[in-house]
Short mmCIF file of N, CA and C in Angstrom, two decimals:
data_model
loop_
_atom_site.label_atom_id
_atom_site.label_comp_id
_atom_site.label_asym_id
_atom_site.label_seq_id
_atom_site.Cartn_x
_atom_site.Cartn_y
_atom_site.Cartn_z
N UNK A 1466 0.84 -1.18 0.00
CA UNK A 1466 0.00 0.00 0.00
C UNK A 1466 0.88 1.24 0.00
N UNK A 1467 0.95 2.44 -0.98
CA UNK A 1467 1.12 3.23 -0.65
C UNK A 1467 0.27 4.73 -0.78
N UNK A 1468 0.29 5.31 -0.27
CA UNK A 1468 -0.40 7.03 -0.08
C UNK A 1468 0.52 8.00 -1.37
N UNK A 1469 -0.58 8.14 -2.28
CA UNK A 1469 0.20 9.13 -3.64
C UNK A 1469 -0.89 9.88 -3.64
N UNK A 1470 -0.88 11.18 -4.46
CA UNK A 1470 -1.48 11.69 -4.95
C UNK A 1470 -1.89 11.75 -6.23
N UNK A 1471 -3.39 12.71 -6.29
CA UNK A 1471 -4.32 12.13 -7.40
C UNK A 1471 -5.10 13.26 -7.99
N UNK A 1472 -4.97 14.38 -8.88
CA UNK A 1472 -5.77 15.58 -8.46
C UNK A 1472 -6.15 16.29 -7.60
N UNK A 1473 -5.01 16.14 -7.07
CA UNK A 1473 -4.77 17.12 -5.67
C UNK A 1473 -5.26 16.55 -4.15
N UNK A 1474 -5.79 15.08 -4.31
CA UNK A 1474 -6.11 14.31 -3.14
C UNK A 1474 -4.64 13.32 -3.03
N UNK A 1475 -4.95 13.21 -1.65
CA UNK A 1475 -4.16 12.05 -1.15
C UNK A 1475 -5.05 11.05 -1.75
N UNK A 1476 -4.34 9.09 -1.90
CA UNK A 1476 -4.93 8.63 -1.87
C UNK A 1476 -4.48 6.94 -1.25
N UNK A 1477 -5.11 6.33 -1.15
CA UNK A 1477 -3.83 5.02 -0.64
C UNK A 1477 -4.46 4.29 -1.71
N UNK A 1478 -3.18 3.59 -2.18
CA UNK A 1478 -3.42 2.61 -3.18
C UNK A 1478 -2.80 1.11 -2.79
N UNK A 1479 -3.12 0.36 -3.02
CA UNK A 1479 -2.31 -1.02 -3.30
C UNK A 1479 -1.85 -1.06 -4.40
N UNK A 1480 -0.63 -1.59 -4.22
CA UNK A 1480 0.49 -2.03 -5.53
C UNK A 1480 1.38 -3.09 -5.27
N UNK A 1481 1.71 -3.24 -6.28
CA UNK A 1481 3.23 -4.34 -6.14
C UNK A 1481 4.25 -4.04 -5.56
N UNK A 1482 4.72 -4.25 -4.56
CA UNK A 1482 6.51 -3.96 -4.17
C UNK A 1482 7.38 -4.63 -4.78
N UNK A 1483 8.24 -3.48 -5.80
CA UNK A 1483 9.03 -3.69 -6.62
C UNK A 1483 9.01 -3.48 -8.26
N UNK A 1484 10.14 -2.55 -8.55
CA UNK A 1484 10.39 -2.46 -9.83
C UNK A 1484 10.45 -3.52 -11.07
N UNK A 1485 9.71 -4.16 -12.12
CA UNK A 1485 10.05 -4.97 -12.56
C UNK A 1485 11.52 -4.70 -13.65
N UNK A 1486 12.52 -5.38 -13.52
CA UNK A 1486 13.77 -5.49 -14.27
C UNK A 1486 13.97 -6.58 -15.39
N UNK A 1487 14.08 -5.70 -16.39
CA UNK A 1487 14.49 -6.84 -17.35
C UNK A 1487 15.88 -6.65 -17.58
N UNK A 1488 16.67 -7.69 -17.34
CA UNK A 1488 18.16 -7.59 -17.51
C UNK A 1488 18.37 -8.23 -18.99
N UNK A 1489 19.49 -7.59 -19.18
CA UNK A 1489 20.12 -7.82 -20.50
C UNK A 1489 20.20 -9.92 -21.05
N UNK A 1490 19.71 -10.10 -21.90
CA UNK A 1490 20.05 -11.38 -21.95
C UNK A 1490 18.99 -11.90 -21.68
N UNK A 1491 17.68 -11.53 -21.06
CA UNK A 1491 16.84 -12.13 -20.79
C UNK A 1491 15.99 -12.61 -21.54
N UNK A 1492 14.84 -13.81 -21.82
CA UNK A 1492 14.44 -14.46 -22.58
C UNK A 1492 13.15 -13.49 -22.35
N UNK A 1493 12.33 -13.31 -23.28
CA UNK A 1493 11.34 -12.09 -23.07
C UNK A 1493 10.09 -12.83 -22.60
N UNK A 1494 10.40 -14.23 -22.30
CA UNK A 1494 9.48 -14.87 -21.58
C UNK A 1494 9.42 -15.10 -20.08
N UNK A 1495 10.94 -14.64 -19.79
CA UNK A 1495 11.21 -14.73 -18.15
C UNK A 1495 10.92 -14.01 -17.60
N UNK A 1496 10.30 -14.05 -16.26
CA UNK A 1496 10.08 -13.13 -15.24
C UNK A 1496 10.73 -12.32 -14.57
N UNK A 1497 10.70 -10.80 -15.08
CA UNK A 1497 11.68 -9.85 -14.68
C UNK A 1497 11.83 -9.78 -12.76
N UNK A 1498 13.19 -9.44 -12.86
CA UNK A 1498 13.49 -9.25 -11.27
C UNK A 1498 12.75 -8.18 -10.96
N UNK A 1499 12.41 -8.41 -9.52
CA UNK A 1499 11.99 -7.16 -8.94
C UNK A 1499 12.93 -6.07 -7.95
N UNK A 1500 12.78 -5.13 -8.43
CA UNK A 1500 13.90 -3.92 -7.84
C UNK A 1500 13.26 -3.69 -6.21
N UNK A 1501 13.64 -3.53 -5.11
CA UNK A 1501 12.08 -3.21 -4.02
C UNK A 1501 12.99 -1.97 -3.47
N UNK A 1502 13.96 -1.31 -3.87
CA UNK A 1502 14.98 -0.20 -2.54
C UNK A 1502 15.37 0.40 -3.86
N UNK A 1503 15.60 1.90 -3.58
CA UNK A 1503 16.48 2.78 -4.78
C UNK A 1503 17.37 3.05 -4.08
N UNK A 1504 18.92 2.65 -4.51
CA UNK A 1504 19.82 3.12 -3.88
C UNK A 1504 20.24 4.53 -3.94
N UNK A 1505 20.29 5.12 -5.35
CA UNK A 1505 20.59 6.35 -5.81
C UNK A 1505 19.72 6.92 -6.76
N UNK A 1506 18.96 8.31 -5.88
CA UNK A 1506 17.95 8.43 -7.16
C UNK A 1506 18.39 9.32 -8.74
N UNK A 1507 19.62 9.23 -8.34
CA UNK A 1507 20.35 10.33 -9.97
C UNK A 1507 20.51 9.15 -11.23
N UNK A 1508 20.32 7.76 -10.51
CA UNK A 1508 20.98 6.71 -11.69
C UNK A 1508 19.49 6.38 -13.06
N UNK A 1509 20.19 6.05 -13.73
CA UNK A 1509 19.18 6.24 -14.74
C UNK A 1509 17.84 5.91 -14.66
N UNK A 1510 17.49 4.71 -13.94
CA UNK A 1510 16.02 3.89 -14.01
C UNK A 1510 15.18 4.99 -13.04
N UNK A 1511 15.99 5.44 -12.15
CA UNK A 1511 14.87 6.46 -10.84
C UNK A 1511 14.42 8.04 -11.08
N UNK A 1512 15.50 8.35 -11.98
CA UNK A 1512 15.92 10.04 -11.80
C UNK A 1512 14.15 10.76 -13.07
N UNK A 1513 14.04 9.94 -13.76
CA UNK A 1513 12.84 10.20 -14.67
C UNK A 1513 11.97 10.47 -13.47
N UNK A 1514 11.45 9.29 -13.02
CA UNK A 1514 10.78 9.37 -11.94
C UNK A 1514 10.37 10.58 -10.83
N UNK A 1515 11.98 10.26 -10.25
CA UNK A 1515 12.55 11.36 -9.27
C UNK A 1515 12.26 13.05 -9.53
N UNK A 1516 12.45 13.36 -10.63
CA UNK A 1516 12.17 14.60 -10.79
C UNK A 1516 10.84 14.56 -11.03
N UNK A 1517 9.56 14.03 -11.19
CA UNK A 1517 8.58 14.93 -11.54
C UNK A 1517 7.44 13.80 -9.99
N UNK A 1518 7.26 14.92 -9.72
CA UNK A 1518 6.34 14.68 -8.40
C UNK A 1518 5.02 14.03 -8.35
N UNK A 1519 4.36 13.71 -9.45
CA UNK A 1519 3.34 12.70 -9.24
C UNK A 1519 3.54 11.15 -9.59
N UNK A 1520 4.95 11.33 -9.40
CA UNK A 1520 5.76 10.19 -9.16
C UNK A 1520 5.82 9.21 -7.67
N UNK A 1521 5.72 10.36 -6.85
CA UNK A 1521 6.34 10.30 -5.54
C UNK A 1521 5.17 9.82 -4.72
N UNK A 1522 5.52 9.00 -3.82
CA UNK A 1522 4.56 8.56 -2.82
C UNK A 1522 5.25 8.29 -1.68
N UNK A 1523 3.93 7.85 -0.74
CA UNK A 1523 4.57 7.58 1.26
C UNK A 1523 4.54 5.84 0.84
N UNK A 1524 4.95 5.59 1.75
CA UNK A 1524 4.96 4.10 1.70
C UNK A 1524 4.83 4.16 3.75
N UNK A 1525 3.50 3.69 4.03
CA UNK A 1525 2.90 3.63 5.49
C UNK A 1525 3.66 2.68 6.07
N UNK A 1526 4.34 2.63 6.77
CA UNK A 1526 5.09 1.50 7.97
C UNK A 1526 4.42 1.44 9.17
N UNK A 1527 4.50 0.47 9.84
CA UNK A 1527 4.31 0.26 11.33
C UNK A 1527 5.97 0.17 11.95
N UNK A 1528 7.01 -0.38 11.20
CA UNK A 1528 8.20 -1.13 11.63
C UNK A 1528 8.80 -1.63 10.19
N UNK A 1529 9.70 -1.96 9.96
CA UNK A 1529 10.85 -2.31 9.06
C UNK A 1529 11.44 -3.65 9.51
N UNK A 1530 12.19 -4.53 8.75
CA UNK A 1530 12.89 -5.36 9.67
C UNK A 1530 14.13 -6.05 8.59
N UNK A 1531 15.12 -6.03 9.19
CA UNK A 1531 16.50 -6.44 8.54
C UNK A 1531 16.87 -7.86 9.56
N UNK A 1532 17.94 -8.51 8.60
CA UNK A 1532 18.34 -9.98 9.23
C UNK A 1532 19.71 -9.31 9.64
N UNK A 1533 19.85 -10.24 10.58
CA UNK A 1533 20.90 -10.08 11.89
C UNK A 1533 21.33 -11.19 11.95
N UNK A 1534 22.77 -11.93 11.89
CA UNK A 1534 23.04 -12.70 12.74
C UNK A 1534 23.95 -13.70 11.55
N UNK A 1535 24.37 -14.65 12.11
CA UNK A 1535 25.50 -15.63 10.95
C UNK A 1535 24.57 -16.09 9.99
N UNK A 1536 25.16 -16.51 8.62
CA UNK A 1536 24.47 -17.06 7.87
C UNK A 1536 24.07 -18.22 7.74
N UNK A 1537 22.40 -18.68 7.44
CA UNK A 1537 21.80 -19.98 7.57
C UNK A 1537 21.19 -19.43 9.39
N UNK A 1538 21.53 -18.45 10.16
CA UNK A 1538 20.74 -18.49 11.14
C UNK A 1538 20.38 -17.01 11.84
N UNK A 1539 20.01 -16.23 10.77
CA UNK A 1539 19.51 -15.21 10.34
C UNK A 1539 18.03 -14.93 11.48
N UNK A 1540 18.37 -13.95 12.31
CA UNK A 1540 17.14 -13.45 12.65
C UNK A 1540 16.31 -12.12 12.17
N UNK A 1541 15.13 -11.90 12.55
CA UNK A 1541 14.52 -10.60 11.92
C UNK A 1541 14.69 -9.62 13.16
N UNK A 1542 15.78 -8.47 13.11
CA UNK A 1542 15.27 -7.25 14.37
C UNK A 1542 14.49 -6.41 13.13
N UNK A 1543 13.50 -6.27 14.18
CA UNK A 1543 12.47 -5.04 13.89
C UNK A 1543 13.09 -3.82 14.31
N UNK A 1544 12.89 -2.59 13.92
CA UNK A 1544 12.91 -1.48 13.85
C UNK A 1544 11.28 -0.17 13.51
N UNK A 1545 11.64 0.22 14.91
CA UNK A 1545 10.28 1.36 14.41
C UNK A 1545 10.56 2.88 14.75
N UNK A 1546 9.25 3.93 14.74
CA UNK A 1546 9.97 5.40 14.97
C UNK A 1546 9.44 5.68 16.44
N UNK A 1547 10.20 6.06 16.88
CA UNK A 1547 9.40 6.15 19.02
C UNK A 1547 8.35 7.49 18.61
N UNK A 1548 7.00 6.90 19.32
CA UNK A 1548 5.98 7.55 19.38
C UNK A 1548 5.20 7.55 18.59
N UNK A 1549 5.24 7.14 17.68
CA UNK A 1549 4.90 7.17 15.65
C UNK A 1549 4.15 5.78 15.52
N UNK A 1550 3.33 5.31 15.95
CA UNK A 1550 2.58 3.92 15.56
C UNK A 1550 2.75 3.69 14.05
N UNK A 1551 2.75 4.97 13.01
CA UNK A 1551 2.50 4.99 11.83
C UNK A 1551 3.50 5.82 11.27
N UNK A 1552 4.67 5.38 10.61
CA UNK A 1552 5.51 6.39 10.04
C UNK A 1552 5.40 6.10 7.93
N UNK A 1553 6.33 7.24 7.61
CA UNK A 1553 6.33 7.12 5.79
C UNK A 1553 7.79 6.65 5.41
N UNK A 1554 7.81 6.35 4.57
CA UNK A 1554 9.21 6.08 3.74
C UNK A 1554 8.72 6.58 2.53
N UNK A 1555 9.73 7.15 2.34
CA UNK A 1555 10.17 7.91 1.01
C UNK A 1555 9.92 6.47 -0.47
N UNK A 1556 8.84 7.00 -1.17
CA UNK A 1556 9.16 5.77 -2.27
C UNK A 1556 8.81 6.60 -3.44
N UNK A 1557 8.56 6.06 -5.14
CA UNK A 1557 8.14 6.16 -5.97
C UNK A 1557 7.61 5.08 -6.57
N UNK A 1558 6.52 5.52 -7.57
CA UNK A 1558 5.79 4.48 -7.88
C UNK A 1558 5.83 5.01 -9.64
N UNK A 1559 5.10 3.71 -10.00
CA UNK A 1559 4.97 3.99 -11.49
C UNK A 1559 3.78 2.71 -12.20
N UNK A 1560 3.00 3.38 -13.25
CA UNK A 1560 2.52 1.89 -13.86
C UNK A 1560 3.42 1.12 -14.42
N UNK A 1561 3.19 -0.47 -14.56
CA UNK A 1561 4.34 -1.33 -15.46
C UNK A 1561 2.90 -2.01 -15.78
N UNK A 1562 3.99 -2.43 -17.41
CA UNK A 1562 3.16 -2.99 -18.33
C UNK A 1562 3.03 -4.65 -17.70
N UNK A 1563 4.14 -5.01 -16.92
CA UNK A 1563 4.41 -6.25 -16.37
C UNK A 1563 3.33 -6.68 -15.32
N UNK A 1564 3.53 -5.49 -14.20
CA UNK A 1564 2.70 -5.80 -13.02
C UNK A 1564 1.52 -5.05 -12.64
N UNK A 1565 1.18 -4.13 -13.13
CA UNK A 1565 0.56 -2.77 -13.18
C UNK A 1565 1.65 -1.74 -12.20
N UNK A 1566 0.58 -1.30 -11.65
CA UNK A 1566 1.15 0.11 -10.38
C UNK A 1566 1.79 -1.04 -9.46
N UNK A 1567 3.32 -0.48 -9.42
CA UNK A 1567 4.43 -0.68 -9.04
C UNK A 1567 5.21 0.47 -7.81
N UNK A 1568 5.68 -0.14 -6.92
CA UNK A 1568 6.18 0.86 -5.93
C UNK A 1568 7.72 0.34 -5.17
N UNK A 1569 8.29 1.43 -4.69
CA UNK A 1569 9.98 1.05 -4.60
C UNK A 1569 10.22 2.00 -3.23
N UNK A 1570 11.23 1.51 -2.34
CA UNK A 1570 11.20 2.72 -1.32
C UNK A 1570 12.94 2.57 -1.49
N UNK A 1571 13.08 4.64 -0.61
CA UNK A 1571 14.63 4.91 -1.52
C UNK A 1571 15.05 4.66 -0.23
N UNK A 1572 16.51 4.03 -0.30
CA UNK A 1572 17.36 3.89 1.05
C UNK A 1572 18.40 5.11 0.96
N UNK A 1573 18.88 5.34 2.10
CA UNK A 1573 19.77 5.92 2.37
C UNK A 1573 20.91 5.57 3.22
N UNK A 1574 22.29 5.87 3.40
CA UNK A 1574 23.52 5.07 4.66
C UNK A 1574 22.46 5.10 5.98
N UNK A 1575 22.61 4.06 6.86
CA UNK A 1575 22.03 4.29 8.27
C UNK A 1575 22.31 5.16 9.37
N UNK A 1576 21.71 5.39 10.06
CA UNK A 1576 22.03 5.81 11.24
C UNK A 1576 22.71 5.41 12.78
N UNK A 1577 22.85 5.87 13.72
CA UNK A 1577 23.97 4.79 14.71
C UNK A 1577 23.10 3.97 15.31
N UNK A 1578 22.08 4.36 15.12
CA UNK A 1578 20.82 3.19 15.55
C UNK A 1578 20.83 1.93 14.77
N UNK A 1579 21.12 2.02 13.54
CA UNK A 1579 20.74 0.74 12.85
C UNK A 1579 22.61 0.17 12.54
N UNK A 1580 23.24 0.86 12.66
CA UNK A 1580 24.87 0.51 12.06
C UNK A 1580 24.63 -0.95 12.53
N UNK A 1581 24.42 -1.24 14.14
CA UNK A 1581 24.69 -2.77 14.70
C UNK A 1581 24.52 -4.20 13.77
N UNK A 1582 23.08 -3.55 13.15
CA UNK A 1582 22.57 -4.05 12.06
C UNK A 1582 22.48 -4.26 10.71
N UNK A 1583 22.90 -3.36 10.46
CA UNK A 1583 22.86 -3.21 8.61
C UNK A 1583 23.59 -1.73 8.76
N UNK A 1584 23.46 -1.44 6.85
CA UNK A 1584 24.40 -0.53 6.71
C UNK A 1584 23.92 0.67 6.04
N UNK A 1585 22.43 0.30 5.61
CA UNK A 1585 21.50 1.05 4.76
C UNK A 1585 19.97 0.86 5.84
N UNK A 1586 19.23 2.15 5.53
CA UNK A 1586 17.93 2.34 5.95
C UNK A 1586 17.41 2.90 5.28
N UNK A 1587 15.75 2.55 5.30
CA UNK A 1587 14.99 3.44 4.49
C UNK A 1587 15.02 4.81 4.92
N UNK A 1588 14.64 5.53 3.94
CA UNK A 1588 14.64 7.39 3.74
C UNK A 1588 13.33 7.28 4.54
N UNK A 1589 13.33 7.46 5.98
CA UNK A 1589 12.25 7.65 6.97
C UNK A 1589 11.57 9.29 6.79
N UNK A 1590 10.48 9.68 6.65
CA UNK A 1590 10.29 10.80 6.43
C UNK A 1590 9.57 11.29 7.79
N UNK A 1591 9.88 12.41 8.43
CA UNK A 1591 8.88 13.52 9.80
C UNK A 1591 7.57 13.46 8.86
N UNK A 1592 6.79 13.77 9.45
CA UNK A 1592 5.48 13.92 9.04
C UNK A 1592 5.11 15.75 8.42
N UNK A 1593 5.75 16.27 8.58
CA UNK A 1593 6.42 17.71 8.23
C UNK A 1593 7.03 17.47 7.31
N UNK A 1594 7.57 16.40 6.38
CA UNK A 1594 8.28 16.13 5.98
C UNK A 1594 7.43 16.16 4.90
N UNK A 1595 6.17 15.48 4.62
CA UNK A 1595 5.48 14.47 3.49
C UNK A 1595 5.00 15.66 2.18
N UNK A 1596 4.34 16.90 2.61
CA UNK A 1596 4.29 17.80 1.44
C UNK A 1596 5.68 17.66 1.11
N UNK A 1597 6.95 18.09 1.27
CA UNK A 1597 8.02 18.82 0.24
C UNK A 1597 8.59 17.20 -0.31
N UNK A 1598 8.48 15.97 0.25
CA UNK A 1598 8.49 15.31 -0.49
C UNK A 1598 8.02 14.86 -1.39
N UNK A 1599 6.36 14.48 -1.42
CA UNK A 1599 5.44 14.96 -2.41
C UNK A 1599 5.58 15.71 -3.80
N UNK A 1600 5.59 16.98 -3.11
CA UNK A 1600 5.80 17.99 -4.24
C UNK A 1600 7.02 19.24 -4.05
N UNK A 1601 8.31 18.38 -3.62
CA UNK A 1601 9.33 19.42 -3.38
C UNK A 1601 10.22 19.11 -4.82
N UNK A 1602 11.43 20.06 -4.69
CA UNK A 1602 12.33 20.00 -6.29
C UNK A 1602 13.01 18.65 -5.64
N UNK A 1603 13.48 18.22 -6.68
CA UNK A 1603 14.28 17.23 -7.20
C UNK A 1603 15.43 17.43 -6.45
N UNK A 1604 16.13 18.76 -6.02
CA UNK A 1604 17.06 18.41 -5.08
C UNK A 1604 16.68 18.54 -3.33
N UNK A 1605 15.46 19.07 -2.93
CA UNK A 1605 14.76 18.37 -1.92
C UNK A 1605 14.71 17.11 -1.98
N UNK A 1606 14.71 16.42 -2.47
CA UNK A 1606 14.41 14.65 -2.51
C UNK A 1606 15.22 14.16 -2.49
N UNK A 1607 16.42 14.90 -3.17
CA UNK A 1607 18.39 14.14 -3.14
C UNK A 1607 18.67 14.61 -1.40
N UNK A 1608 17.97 15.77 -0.93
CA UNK A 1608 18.66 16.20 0.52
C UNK A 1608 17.92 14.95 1.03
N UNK A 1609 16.94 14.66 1.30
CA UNK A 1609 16.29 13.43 1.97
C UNK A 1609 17.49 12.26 2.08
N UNK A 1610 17.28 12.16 0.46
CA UNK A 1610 18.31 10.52 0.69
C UNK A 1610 20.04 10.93 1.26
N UNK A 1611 20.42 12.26 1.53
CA UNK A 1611 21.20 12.56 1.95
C UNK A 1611 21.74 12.49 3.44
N UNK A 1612 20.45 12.96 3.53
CA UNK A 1612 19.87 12.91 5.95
C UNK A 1612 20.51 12.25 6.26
N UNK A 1613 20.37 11.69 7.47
CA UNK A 1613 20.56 10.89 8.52
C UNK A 1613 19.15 11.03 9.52
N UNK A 1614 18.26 10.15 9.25
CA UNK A 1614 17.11 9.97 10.38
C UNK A 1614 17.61 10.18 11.73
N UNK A 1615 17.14 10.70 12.69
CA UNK A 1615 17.67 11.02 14.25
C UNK A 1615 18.04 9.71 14.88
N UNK A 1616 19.37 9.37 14.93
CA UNK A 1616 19.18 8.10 16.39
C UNK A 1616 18.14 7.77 17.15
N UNK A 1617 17.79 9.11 17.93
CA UNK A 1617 16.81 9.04 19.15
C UNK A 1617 15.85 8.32 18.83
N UNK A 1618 15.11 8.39 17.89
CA UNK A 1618 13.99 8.33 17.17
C UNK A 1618 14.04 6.58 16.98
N UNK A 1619 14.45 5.90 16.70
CA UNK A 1619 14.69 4.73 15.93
C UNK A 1619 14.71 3.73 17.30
N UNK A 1620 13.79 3.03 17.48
CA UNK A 1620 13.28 2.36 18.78
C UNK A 1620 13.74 0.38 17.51
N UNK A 1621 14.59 -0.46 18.64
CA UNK A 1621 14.87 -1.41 17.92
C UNK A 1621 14.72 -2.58 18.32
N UNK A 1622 14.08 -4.03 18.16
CA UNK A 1622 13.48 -4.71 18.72
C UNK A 1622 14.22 -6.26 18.55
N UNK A 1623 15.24 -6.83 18.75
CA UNK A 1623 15.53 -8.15 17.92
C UNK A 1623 14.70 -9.29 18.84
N UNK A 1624 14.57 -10.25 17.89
CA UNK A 1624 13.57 -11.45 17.86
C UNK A 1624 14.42 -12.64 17.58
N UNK A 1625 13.86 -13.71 18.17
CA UNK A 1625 14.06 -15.17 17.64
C UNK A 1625 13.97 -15.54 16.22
N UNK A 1626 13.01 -14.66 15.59
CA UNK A 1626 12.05 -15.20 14.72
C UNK A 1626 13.13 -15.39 13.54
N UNK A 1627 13.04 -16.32 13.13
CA UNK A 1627 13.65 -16.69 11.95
C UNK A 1627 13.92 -15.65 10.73
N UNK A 1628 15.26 -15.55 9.70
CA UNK A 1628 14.84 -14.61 8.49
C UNK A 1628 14.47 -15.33 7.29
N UNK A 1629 14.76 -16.60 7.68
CA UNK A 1629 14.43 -17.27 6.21
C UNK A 1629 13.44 -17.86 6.95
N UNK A 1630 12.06 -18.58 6.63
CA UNK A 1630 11.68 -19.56 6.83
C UNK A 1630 11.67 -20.72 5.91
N UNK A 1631 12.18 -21.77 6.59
CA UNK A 1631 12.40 -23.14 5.83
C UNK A 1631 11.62 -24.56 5.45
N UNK A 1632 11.72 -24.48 3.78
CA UNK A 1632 10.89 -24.89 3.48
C UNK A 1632 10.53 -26.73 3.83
N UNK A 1633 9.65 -27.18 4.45
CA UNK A 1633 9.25 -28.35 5.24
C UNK A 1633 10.12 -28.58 6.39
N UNK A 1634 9.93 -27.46 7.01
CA UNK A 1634 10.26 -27.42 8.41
C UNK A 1634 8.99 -27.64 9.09
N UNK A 1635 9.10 -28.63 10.39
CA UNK A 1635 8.33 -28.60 10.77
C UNK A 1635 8.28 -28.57 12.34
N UNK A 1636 7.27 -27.66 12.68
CA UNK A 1636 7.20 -27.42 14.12
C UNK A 1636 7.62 -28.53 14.91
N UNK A 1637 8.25 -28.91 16.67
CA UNK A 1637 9.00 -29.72 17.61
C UNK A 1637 6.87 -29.99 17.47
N UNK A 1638 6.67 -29.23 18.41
CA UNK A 1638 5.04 -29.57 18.77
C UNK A 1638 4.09 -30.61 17.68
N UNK A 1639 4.40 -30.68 16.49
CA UNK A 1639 3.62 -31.13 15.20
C UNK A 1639 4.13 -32.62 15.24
N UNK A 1640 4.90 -32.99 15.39
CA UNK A 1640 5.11 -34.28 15.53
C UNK A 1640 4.52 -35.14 16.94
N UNK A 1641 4.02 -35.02 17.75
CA UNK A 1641 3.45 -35.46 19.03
C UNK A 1641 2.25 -34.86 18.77
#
């Protein structure tokens, strides 16, 4: 789901997460990769996009979550914004002929909140924030992916819970 605008309304839409990619070489019968994070919005596939503002949308979070931990035993820490039940990430969307309305959220380097964890975070937006992203210039939107989201702000949660789940695994309890 994300929140774009529409003739001057907000609106929330459902879409696909992720850019469809057709890479070079590909059989025009294969199923293009899906892009789901913009690393840099100046590089060619985003910057069309990027500059014209009814491009731009929120992408609604409750929490985020990155894998932690050795490989093959990968957990999910959650990450959310303190106080914020409901925060935005910075995304763009577009129709594709592939999937229809398509949506992507832009990352930016992390903050000292998330370093423990990963090395990239989504472009978290203030809620003060959402007009000039919306409808700010093109280098408003490069300062975004530029930021650094506040430490303070970034409340972090790690879990047991698995990052992969594995396929015919089966619960200790399911066998008895």
């Amino acid at each position: 789901m994300v929140v774009r605008e529409e003739a001057g309304a907000r609106i929330l839409q459902s879409m696909v997460w992720g850019f469809p990619l057709r890479l070079k070489g590909m059989s025009p019968t294969a199923k293009p990769k899906p892009v789901n994070n913009i690393a840099d919005l100046t590089k060619p596939m985003w910057v069309g996009l990027a500059r014209k503002p009814e491009w731009r949308c929120l992408i609604p979070l409750t929490g985020f979550a990155e894998a932690e931990g050795a490989k093959g035993s990968k957990t999910r820490t959650w990450f959310s914004v303190k106080d914020a039940p409901i925060f935005a990430w910075a995304g763009l969307w577009r129709d594709s002929a592939e999937w229809g309305p398509v949506y992507s959220g832009v990352m930016t380097d992390c903050n000292e909140a998330i370093r423990p964890v990963h090395d990239r975070m989504p472009v978290l937006l203030h809620r003060d924030d959402h007009d000039r992203w919306l409808h700010g210039s093109f280098d408003d939107i490069l300062g975004f992916q530029a930021r650094c989201f506040p430490d303070d702000l970034i409340v972090m949660e790690r879990t047991d819970e698995p990052w992969v789940k594995r396929k015919g695994a089966v619960e200790q309890a399911a066998l008895f």
